[in-house]
CSV table of C-alpha atoms in Angstrom, one decimal:
chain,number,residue,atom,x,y,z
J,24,UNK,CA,20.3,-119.1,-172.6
J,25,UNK,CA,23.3,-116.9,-171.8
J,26,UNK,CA,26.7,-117.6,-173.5
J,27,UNK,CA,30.0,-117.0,-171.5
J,28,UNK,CA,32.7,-117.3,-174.1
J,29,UNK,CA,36.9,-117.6,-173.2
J,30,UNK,CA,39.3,-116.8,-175.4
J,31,UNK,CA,42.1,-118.9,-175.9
J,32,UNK,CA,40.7,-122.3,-174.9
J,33,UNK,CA,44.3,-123.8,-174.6
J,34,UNK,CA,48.1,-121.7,-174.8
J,35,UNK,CA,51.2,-122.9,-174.3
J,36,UNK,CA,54.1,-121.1,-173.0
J,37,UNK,CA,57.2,-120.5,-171.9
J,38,UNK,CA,58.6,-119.8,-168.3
J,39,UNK,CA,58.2,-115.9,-167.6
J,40,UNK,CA,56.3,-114.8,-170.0
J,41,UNK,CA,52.9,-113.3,-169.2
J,42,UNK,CA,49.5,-115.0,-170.7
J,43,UNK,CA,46.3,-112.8,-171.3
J,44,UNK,CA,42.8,-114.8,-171.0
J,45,UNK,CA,39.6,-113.2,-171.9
J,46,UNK,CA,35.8,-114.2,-170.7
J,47,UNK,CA,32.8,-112.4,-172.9
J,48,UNK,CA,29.5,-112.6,-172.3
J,49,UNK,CA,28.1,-112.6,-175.6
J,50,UNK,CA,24.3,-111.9,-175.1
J,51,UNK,CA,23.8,-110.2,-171.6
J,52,UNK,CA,25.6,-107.8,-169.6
J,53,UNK,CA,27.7,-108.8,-166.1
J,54,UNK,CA,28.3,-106.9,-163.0
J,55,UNK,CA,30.3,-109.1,-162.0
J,56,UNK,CA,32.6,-112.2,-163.0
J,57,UNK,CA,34.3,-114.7,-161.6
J,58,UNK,CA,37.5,-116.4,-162.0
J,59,UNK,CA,38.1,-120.1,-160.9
J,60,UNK,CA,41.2,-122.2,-160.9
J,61,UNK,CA,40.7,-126.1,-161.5
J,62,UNK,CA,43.7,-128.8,-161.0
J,63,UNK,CA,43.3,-131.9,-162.0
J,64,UNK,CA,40.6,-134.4,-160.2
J,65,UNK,CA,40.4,-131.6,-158.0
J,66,UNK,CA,36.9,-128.8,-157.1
J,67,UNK,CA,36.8,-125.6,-159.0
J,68,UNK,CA,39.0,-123.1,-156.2
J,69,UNK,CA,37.2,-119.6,-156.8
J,70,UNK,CA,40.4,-117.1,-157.3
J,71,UNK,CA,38.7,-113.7,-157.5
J,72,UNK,CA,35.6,-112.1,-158.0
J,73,UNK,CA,35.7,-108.7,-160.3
J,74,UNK,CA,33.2,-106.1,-160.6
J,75,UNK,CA,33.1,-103.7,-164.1
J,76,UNK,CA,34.5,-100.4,-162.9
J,77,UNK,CA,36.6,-101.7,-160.0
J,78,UNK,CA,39.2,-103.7,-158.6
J,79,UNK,CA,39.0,-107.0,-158.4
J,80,UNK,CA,38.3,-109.0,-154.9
J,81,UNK,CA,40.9,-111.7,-154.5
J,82,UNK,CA,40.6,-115.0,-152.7
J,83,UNK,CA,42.9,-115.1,-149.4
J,84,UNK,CA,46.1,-117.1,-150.7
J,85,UNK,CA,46.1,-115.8,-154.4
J,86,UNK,CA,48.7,-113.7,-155.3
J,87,UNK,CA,47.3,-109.9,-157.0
J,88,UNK,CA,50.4,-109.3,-158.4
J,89,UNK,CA,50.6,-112.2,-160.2
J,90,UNK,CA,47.2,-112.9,-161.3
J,91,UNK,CA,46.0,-109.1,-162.7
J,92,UNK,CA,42.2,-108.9,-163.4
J,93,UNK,CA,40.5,-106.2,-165.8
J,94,UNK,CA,36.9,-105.8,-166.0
J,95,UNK,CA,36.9,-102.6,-168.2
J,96,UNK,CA,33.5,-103.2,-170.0
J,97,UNK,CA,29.4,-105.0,-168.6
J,98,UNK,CA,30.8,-108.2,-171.5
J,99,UNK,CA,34.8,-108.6,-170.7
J,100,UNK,CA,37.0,-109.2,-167.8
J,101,UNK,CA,40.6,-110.7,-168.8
J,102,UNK,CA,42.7,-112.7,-166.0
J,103,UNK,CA,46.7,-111.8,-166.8
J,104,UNK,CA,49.4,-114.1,-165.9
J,105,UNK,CA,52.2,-112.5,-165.2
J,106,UNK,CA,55.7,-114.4,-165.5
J,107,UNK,CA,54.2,-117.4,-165.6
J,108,UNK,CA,55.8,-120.7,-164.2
J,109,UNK,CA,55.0,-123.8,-164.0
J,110,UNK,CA,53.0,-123.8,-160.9
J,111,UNK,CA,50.1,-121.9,-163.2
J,112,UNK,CA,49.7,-124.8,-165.5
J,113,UNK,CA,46.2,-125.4,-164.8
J,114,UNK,CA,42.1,-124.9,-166.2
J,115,UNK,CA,40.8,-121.5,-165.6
J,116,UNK,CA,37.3,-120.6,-166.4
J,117,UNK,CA,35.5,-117.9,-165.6
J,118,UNK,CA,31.6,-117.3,-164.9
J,119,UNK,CA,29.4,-114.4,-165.4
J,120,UNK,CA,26.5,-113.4,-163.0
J,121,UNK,CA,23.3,-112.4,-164.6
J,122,UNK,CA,20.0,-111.3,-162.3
J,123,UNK,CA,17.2,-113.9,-163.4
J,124,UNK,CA,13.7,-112.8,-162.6
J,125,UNK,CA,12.1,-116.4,-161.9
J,126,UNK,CA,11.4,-118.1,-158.8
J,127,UNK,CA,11.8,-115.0,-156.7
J,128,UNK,CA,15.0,-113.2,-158.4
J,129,UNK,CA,18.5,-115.0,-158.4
J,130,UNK,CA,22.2,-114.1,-159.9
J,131,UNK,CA,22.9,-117.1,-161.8
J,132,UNK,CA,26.6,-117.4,-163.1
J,133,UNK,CA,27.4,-118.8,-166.4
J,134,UNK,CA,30.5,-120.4,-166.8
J,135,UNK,CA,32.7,-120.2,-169.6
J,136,UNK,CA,34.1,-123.1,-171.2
J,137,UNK,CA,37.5,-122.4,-169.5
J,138,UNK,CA,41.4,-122.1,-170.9
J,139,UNK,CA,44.1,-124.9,-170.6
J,140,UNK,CA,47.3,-123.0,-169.3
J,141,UNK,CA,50.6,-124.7,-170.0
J,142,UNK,CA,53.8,-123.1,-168.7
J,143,UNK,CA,56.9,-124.9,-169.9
F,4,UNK,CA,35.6,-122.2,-143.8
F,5,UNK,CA,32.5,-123.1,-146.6
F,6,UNK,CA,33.2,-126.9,-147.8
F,7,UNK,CA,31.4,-129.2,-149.6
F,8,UNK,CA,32.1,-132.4,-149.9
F,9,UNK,CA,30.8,-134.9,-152.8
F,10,UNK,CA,31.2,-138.9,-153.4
F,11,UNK,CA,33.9,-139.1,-156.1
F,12,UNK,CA,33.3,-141.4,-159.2
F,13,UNK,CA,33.6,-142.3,-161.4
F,14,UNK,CA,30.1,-143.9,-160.7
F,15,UNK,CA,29.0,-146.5,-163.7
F,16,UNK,CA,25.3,-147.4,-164.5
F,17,UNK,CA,23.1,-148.8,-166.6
F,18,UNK,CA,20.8,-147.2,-168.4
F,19,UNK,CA,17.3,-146.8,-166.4
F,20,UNK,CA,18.7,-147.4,-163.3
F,21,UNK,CA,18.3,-145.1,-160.3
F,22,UNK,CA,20.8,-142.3,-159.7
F,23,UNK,CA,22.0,-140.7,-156.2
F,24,UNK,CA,24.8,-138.3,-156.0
F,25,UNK,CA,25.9,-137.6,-151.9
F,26,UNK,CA,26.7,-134.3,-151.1
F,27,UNK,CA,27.4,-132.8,-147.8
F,28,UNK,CA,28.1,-129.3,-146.9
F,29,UNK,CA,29.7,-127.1,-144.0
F,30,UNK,CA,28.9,-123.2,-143.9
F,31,UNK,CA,27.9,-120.7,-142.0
F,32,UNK,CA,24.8,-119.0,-142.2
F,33,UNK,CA,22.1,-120.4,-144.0
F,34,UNK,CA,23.8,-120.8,-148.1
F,35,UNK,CA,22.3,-121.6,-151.1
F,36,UNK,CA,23.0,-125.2,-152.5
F,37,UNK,CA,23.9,-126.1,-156.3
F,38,UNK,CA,24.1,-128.8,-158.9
F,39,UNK,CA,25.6,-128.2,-162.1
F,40,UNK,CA,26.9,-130.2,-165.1
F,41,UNK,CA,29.5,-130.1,-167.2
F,42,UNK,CA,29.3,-132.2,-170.4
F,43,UNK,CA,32.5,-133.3,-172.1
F,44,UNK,CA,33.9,-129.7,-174.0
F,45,UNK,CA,31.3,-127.4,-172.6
F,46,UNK,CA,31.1,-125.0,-169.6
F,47,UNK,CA,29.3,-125.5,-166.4
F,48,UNK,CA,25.6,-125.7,-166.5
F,49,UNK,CA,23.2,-125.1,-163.0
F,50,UNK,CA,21.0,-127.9,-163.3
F,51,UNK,CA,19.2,-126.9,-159.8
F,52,UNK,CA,19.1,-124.7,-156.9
F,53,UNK,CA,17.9,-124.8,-153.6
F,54,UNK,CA,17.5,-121.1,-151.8
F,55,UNK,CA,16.5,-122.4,-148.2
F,56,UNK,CA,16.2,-125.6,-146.4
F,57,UNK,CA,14.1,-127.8,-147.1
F,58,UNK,CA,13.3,-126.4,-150.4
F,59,UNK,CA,13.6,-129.3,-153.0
F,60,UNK,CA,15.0,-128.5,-156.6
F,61,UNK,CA,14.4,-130.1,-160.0
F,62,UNK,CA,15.4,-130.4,-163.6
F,63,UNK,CA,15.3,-132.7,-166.5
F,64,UNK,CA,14.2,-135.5,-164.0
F,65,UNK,CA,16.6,-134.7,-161.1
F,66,UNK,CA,15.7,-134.0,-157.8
F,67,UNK,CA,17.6,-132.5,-154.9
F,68,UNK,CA,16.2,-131.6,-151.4
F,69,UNK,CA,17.9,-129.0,-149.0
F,70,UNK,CA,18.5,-130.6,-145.6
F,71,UNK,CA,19.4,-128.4,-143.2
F,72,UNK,CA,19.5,-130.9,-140.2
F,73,UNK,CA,22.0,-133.2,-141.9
F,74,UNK,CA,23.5,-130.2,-144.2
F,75,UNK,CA,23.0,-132.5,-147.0
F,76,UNK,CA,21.8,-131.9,-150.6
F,77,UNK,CA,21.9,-135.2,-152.4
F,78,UNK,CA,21.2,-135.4,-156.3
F,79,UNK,CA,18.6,-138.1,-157.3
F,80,UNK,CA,17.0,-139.2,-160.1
F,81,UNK,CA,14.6,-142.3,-161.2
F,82,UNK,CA,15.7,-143.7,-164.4
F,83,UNK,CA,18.9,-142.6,-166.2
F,84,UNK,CA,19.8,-142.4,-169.6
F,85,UNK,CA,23.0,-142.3,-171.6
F,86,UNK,CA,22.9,-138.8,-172.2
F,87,UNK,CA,23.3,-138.3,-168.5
F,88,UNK,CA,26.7,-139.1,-169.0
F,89,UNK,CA,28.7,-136.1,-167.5
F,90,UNK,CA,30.9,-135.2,-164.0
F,91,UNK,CA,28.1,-133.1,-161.6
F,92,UNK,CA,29.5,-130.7,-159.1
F,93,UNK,CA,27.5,-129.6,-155.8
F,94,UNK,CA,28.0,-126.2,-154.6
F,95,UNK,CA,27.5,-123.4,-152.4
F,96,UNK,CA,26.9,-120.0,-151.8
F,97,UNK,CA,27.4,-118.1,-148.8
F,98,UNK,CA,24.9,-115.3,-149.8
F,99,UNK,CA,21.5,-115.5,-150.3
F,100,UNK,CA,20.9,-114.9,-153.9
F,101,UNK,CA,23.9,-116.7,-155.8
F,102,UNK,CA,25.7,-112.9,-155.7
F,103,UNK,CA,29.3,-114.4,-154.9
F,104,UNK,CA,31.8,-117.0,-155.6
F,105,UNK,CA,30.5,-120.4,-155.4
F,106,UNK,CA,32.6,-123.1,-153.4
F,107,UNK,CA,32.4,-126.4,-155.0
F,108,UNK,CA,33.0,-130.3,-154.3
F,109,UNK,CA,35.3,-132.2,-156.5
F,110,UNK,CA,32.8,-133.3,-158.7
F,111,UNK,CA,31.4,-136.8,-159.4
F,112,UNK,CA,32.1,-138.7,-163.0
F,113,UNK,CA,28.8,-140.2,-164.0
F,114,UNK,CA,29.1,-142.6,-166.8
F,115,UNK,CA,26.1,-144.5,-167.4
F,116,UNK,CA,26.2,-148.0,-169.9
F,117,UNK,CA,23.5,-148.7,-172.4
């Protein structure tokens, strides 16, 4: 099956600094990946959806600025946070949307196993 | 908005017993319904899809059926084994096709006793 991989799977650090997170799918190419933000006991909130080649679509309420999206290649997008606080400690994970032929055509995502951000 | 909303766990069974999952959805338009896994330490995994109502999905024993007149899509299955074990998230798409962002429930902790 496809693999979405996410690179780190946990970082920790400090107040204002900025914290790079990359998704790869390893064995198919992507359109177009998503980003999701998950907080504790709580639904996956979809934060932007990014296309390779242009800019990203961001959820109403999510800050561009603050959450920058590159999806430079069909295999990598990377979700930047920029001056991080602790507000952004959270689980991001990301999914990739591949065409499947069955049952009449669908664009199934895979989902990365997600990154553990911890802003001190 | 899209909304789904899911029983929250976490929901203990014993092995072999039957399983149902409630999920309820608001949306406009007609969406595609979801179930997908997530084991301890791995990703998300679909585990069935439903493209139109009453349209009924299935996977490794699980069933789900998409009602349209009571916007429901509840996860069922027969007999459950250990290996079950996992949280299960309902979602939605607003296109046809699964070609955006999903909008998912809070997800149910299934823990199932041998």
């Amino acid at each position: 099956g496809a693999v979405v991989s996410q690179h780190p799977s946990w970082v920790i650090c400090k107040s204002g600094t900025s914290v790079k997170i990359e998704c790869r799918s390893l064995d198919f190419q992507a359109t177009t990946m998503f980003w999701y933000r998950q907080f504790p006991k709580q639904s996956l909130m979809l934060m932007a959806t990014s296309n390779e080649g242009s800019k990203a679509t961001y959820e109403q309420g999510v800050e561009k600025d603050k959450f920058l999206i590159n999806h430079a290649s069909l295999t990598l997008s990377t979700l930047t946070v920029t001056s991080a606080h602790p507000e952004d400690s959270s689980f991001y994970i990301c999914s990739a949307s591949s065409f499947v032929g069955t049952s009449g055509g669908f664009n199934e995502q895979f989902f990365g196993p997600g990154t553990r951000l911890t802003v001190l | 908005g899209d909304s789904v909303t899911q029983m929250e766990g976490p929901v203990t069974l014993s092995e072999e017993a039957f399983l149902t999952i409630n999920c309820t959805y608001t949306a406009t338009g007609y969406p595609s319904l979801f179930w997908y896994v997530q084991y301890p330490g791995e990703g998300l995994q679909l585990l069935l899809k439903a493209t139109k109502a009453d349209d009924k999905g299935s996977n490794k024993g699980f069933e789900a059926t998409y009602r349209k007149e009571t916007t429901s899509f509840h996860l069922e299955k027969g007999s459950v084994q250990v290996s079950d074990s996992a949280v299960y998230f309902c979602a939605l798409s607003g296109l046809g096709g699964g070609a955006d962002g999903l909008t998912f429930g809070k997800g149910t902790h299934l823990i199932i006793q041998p």
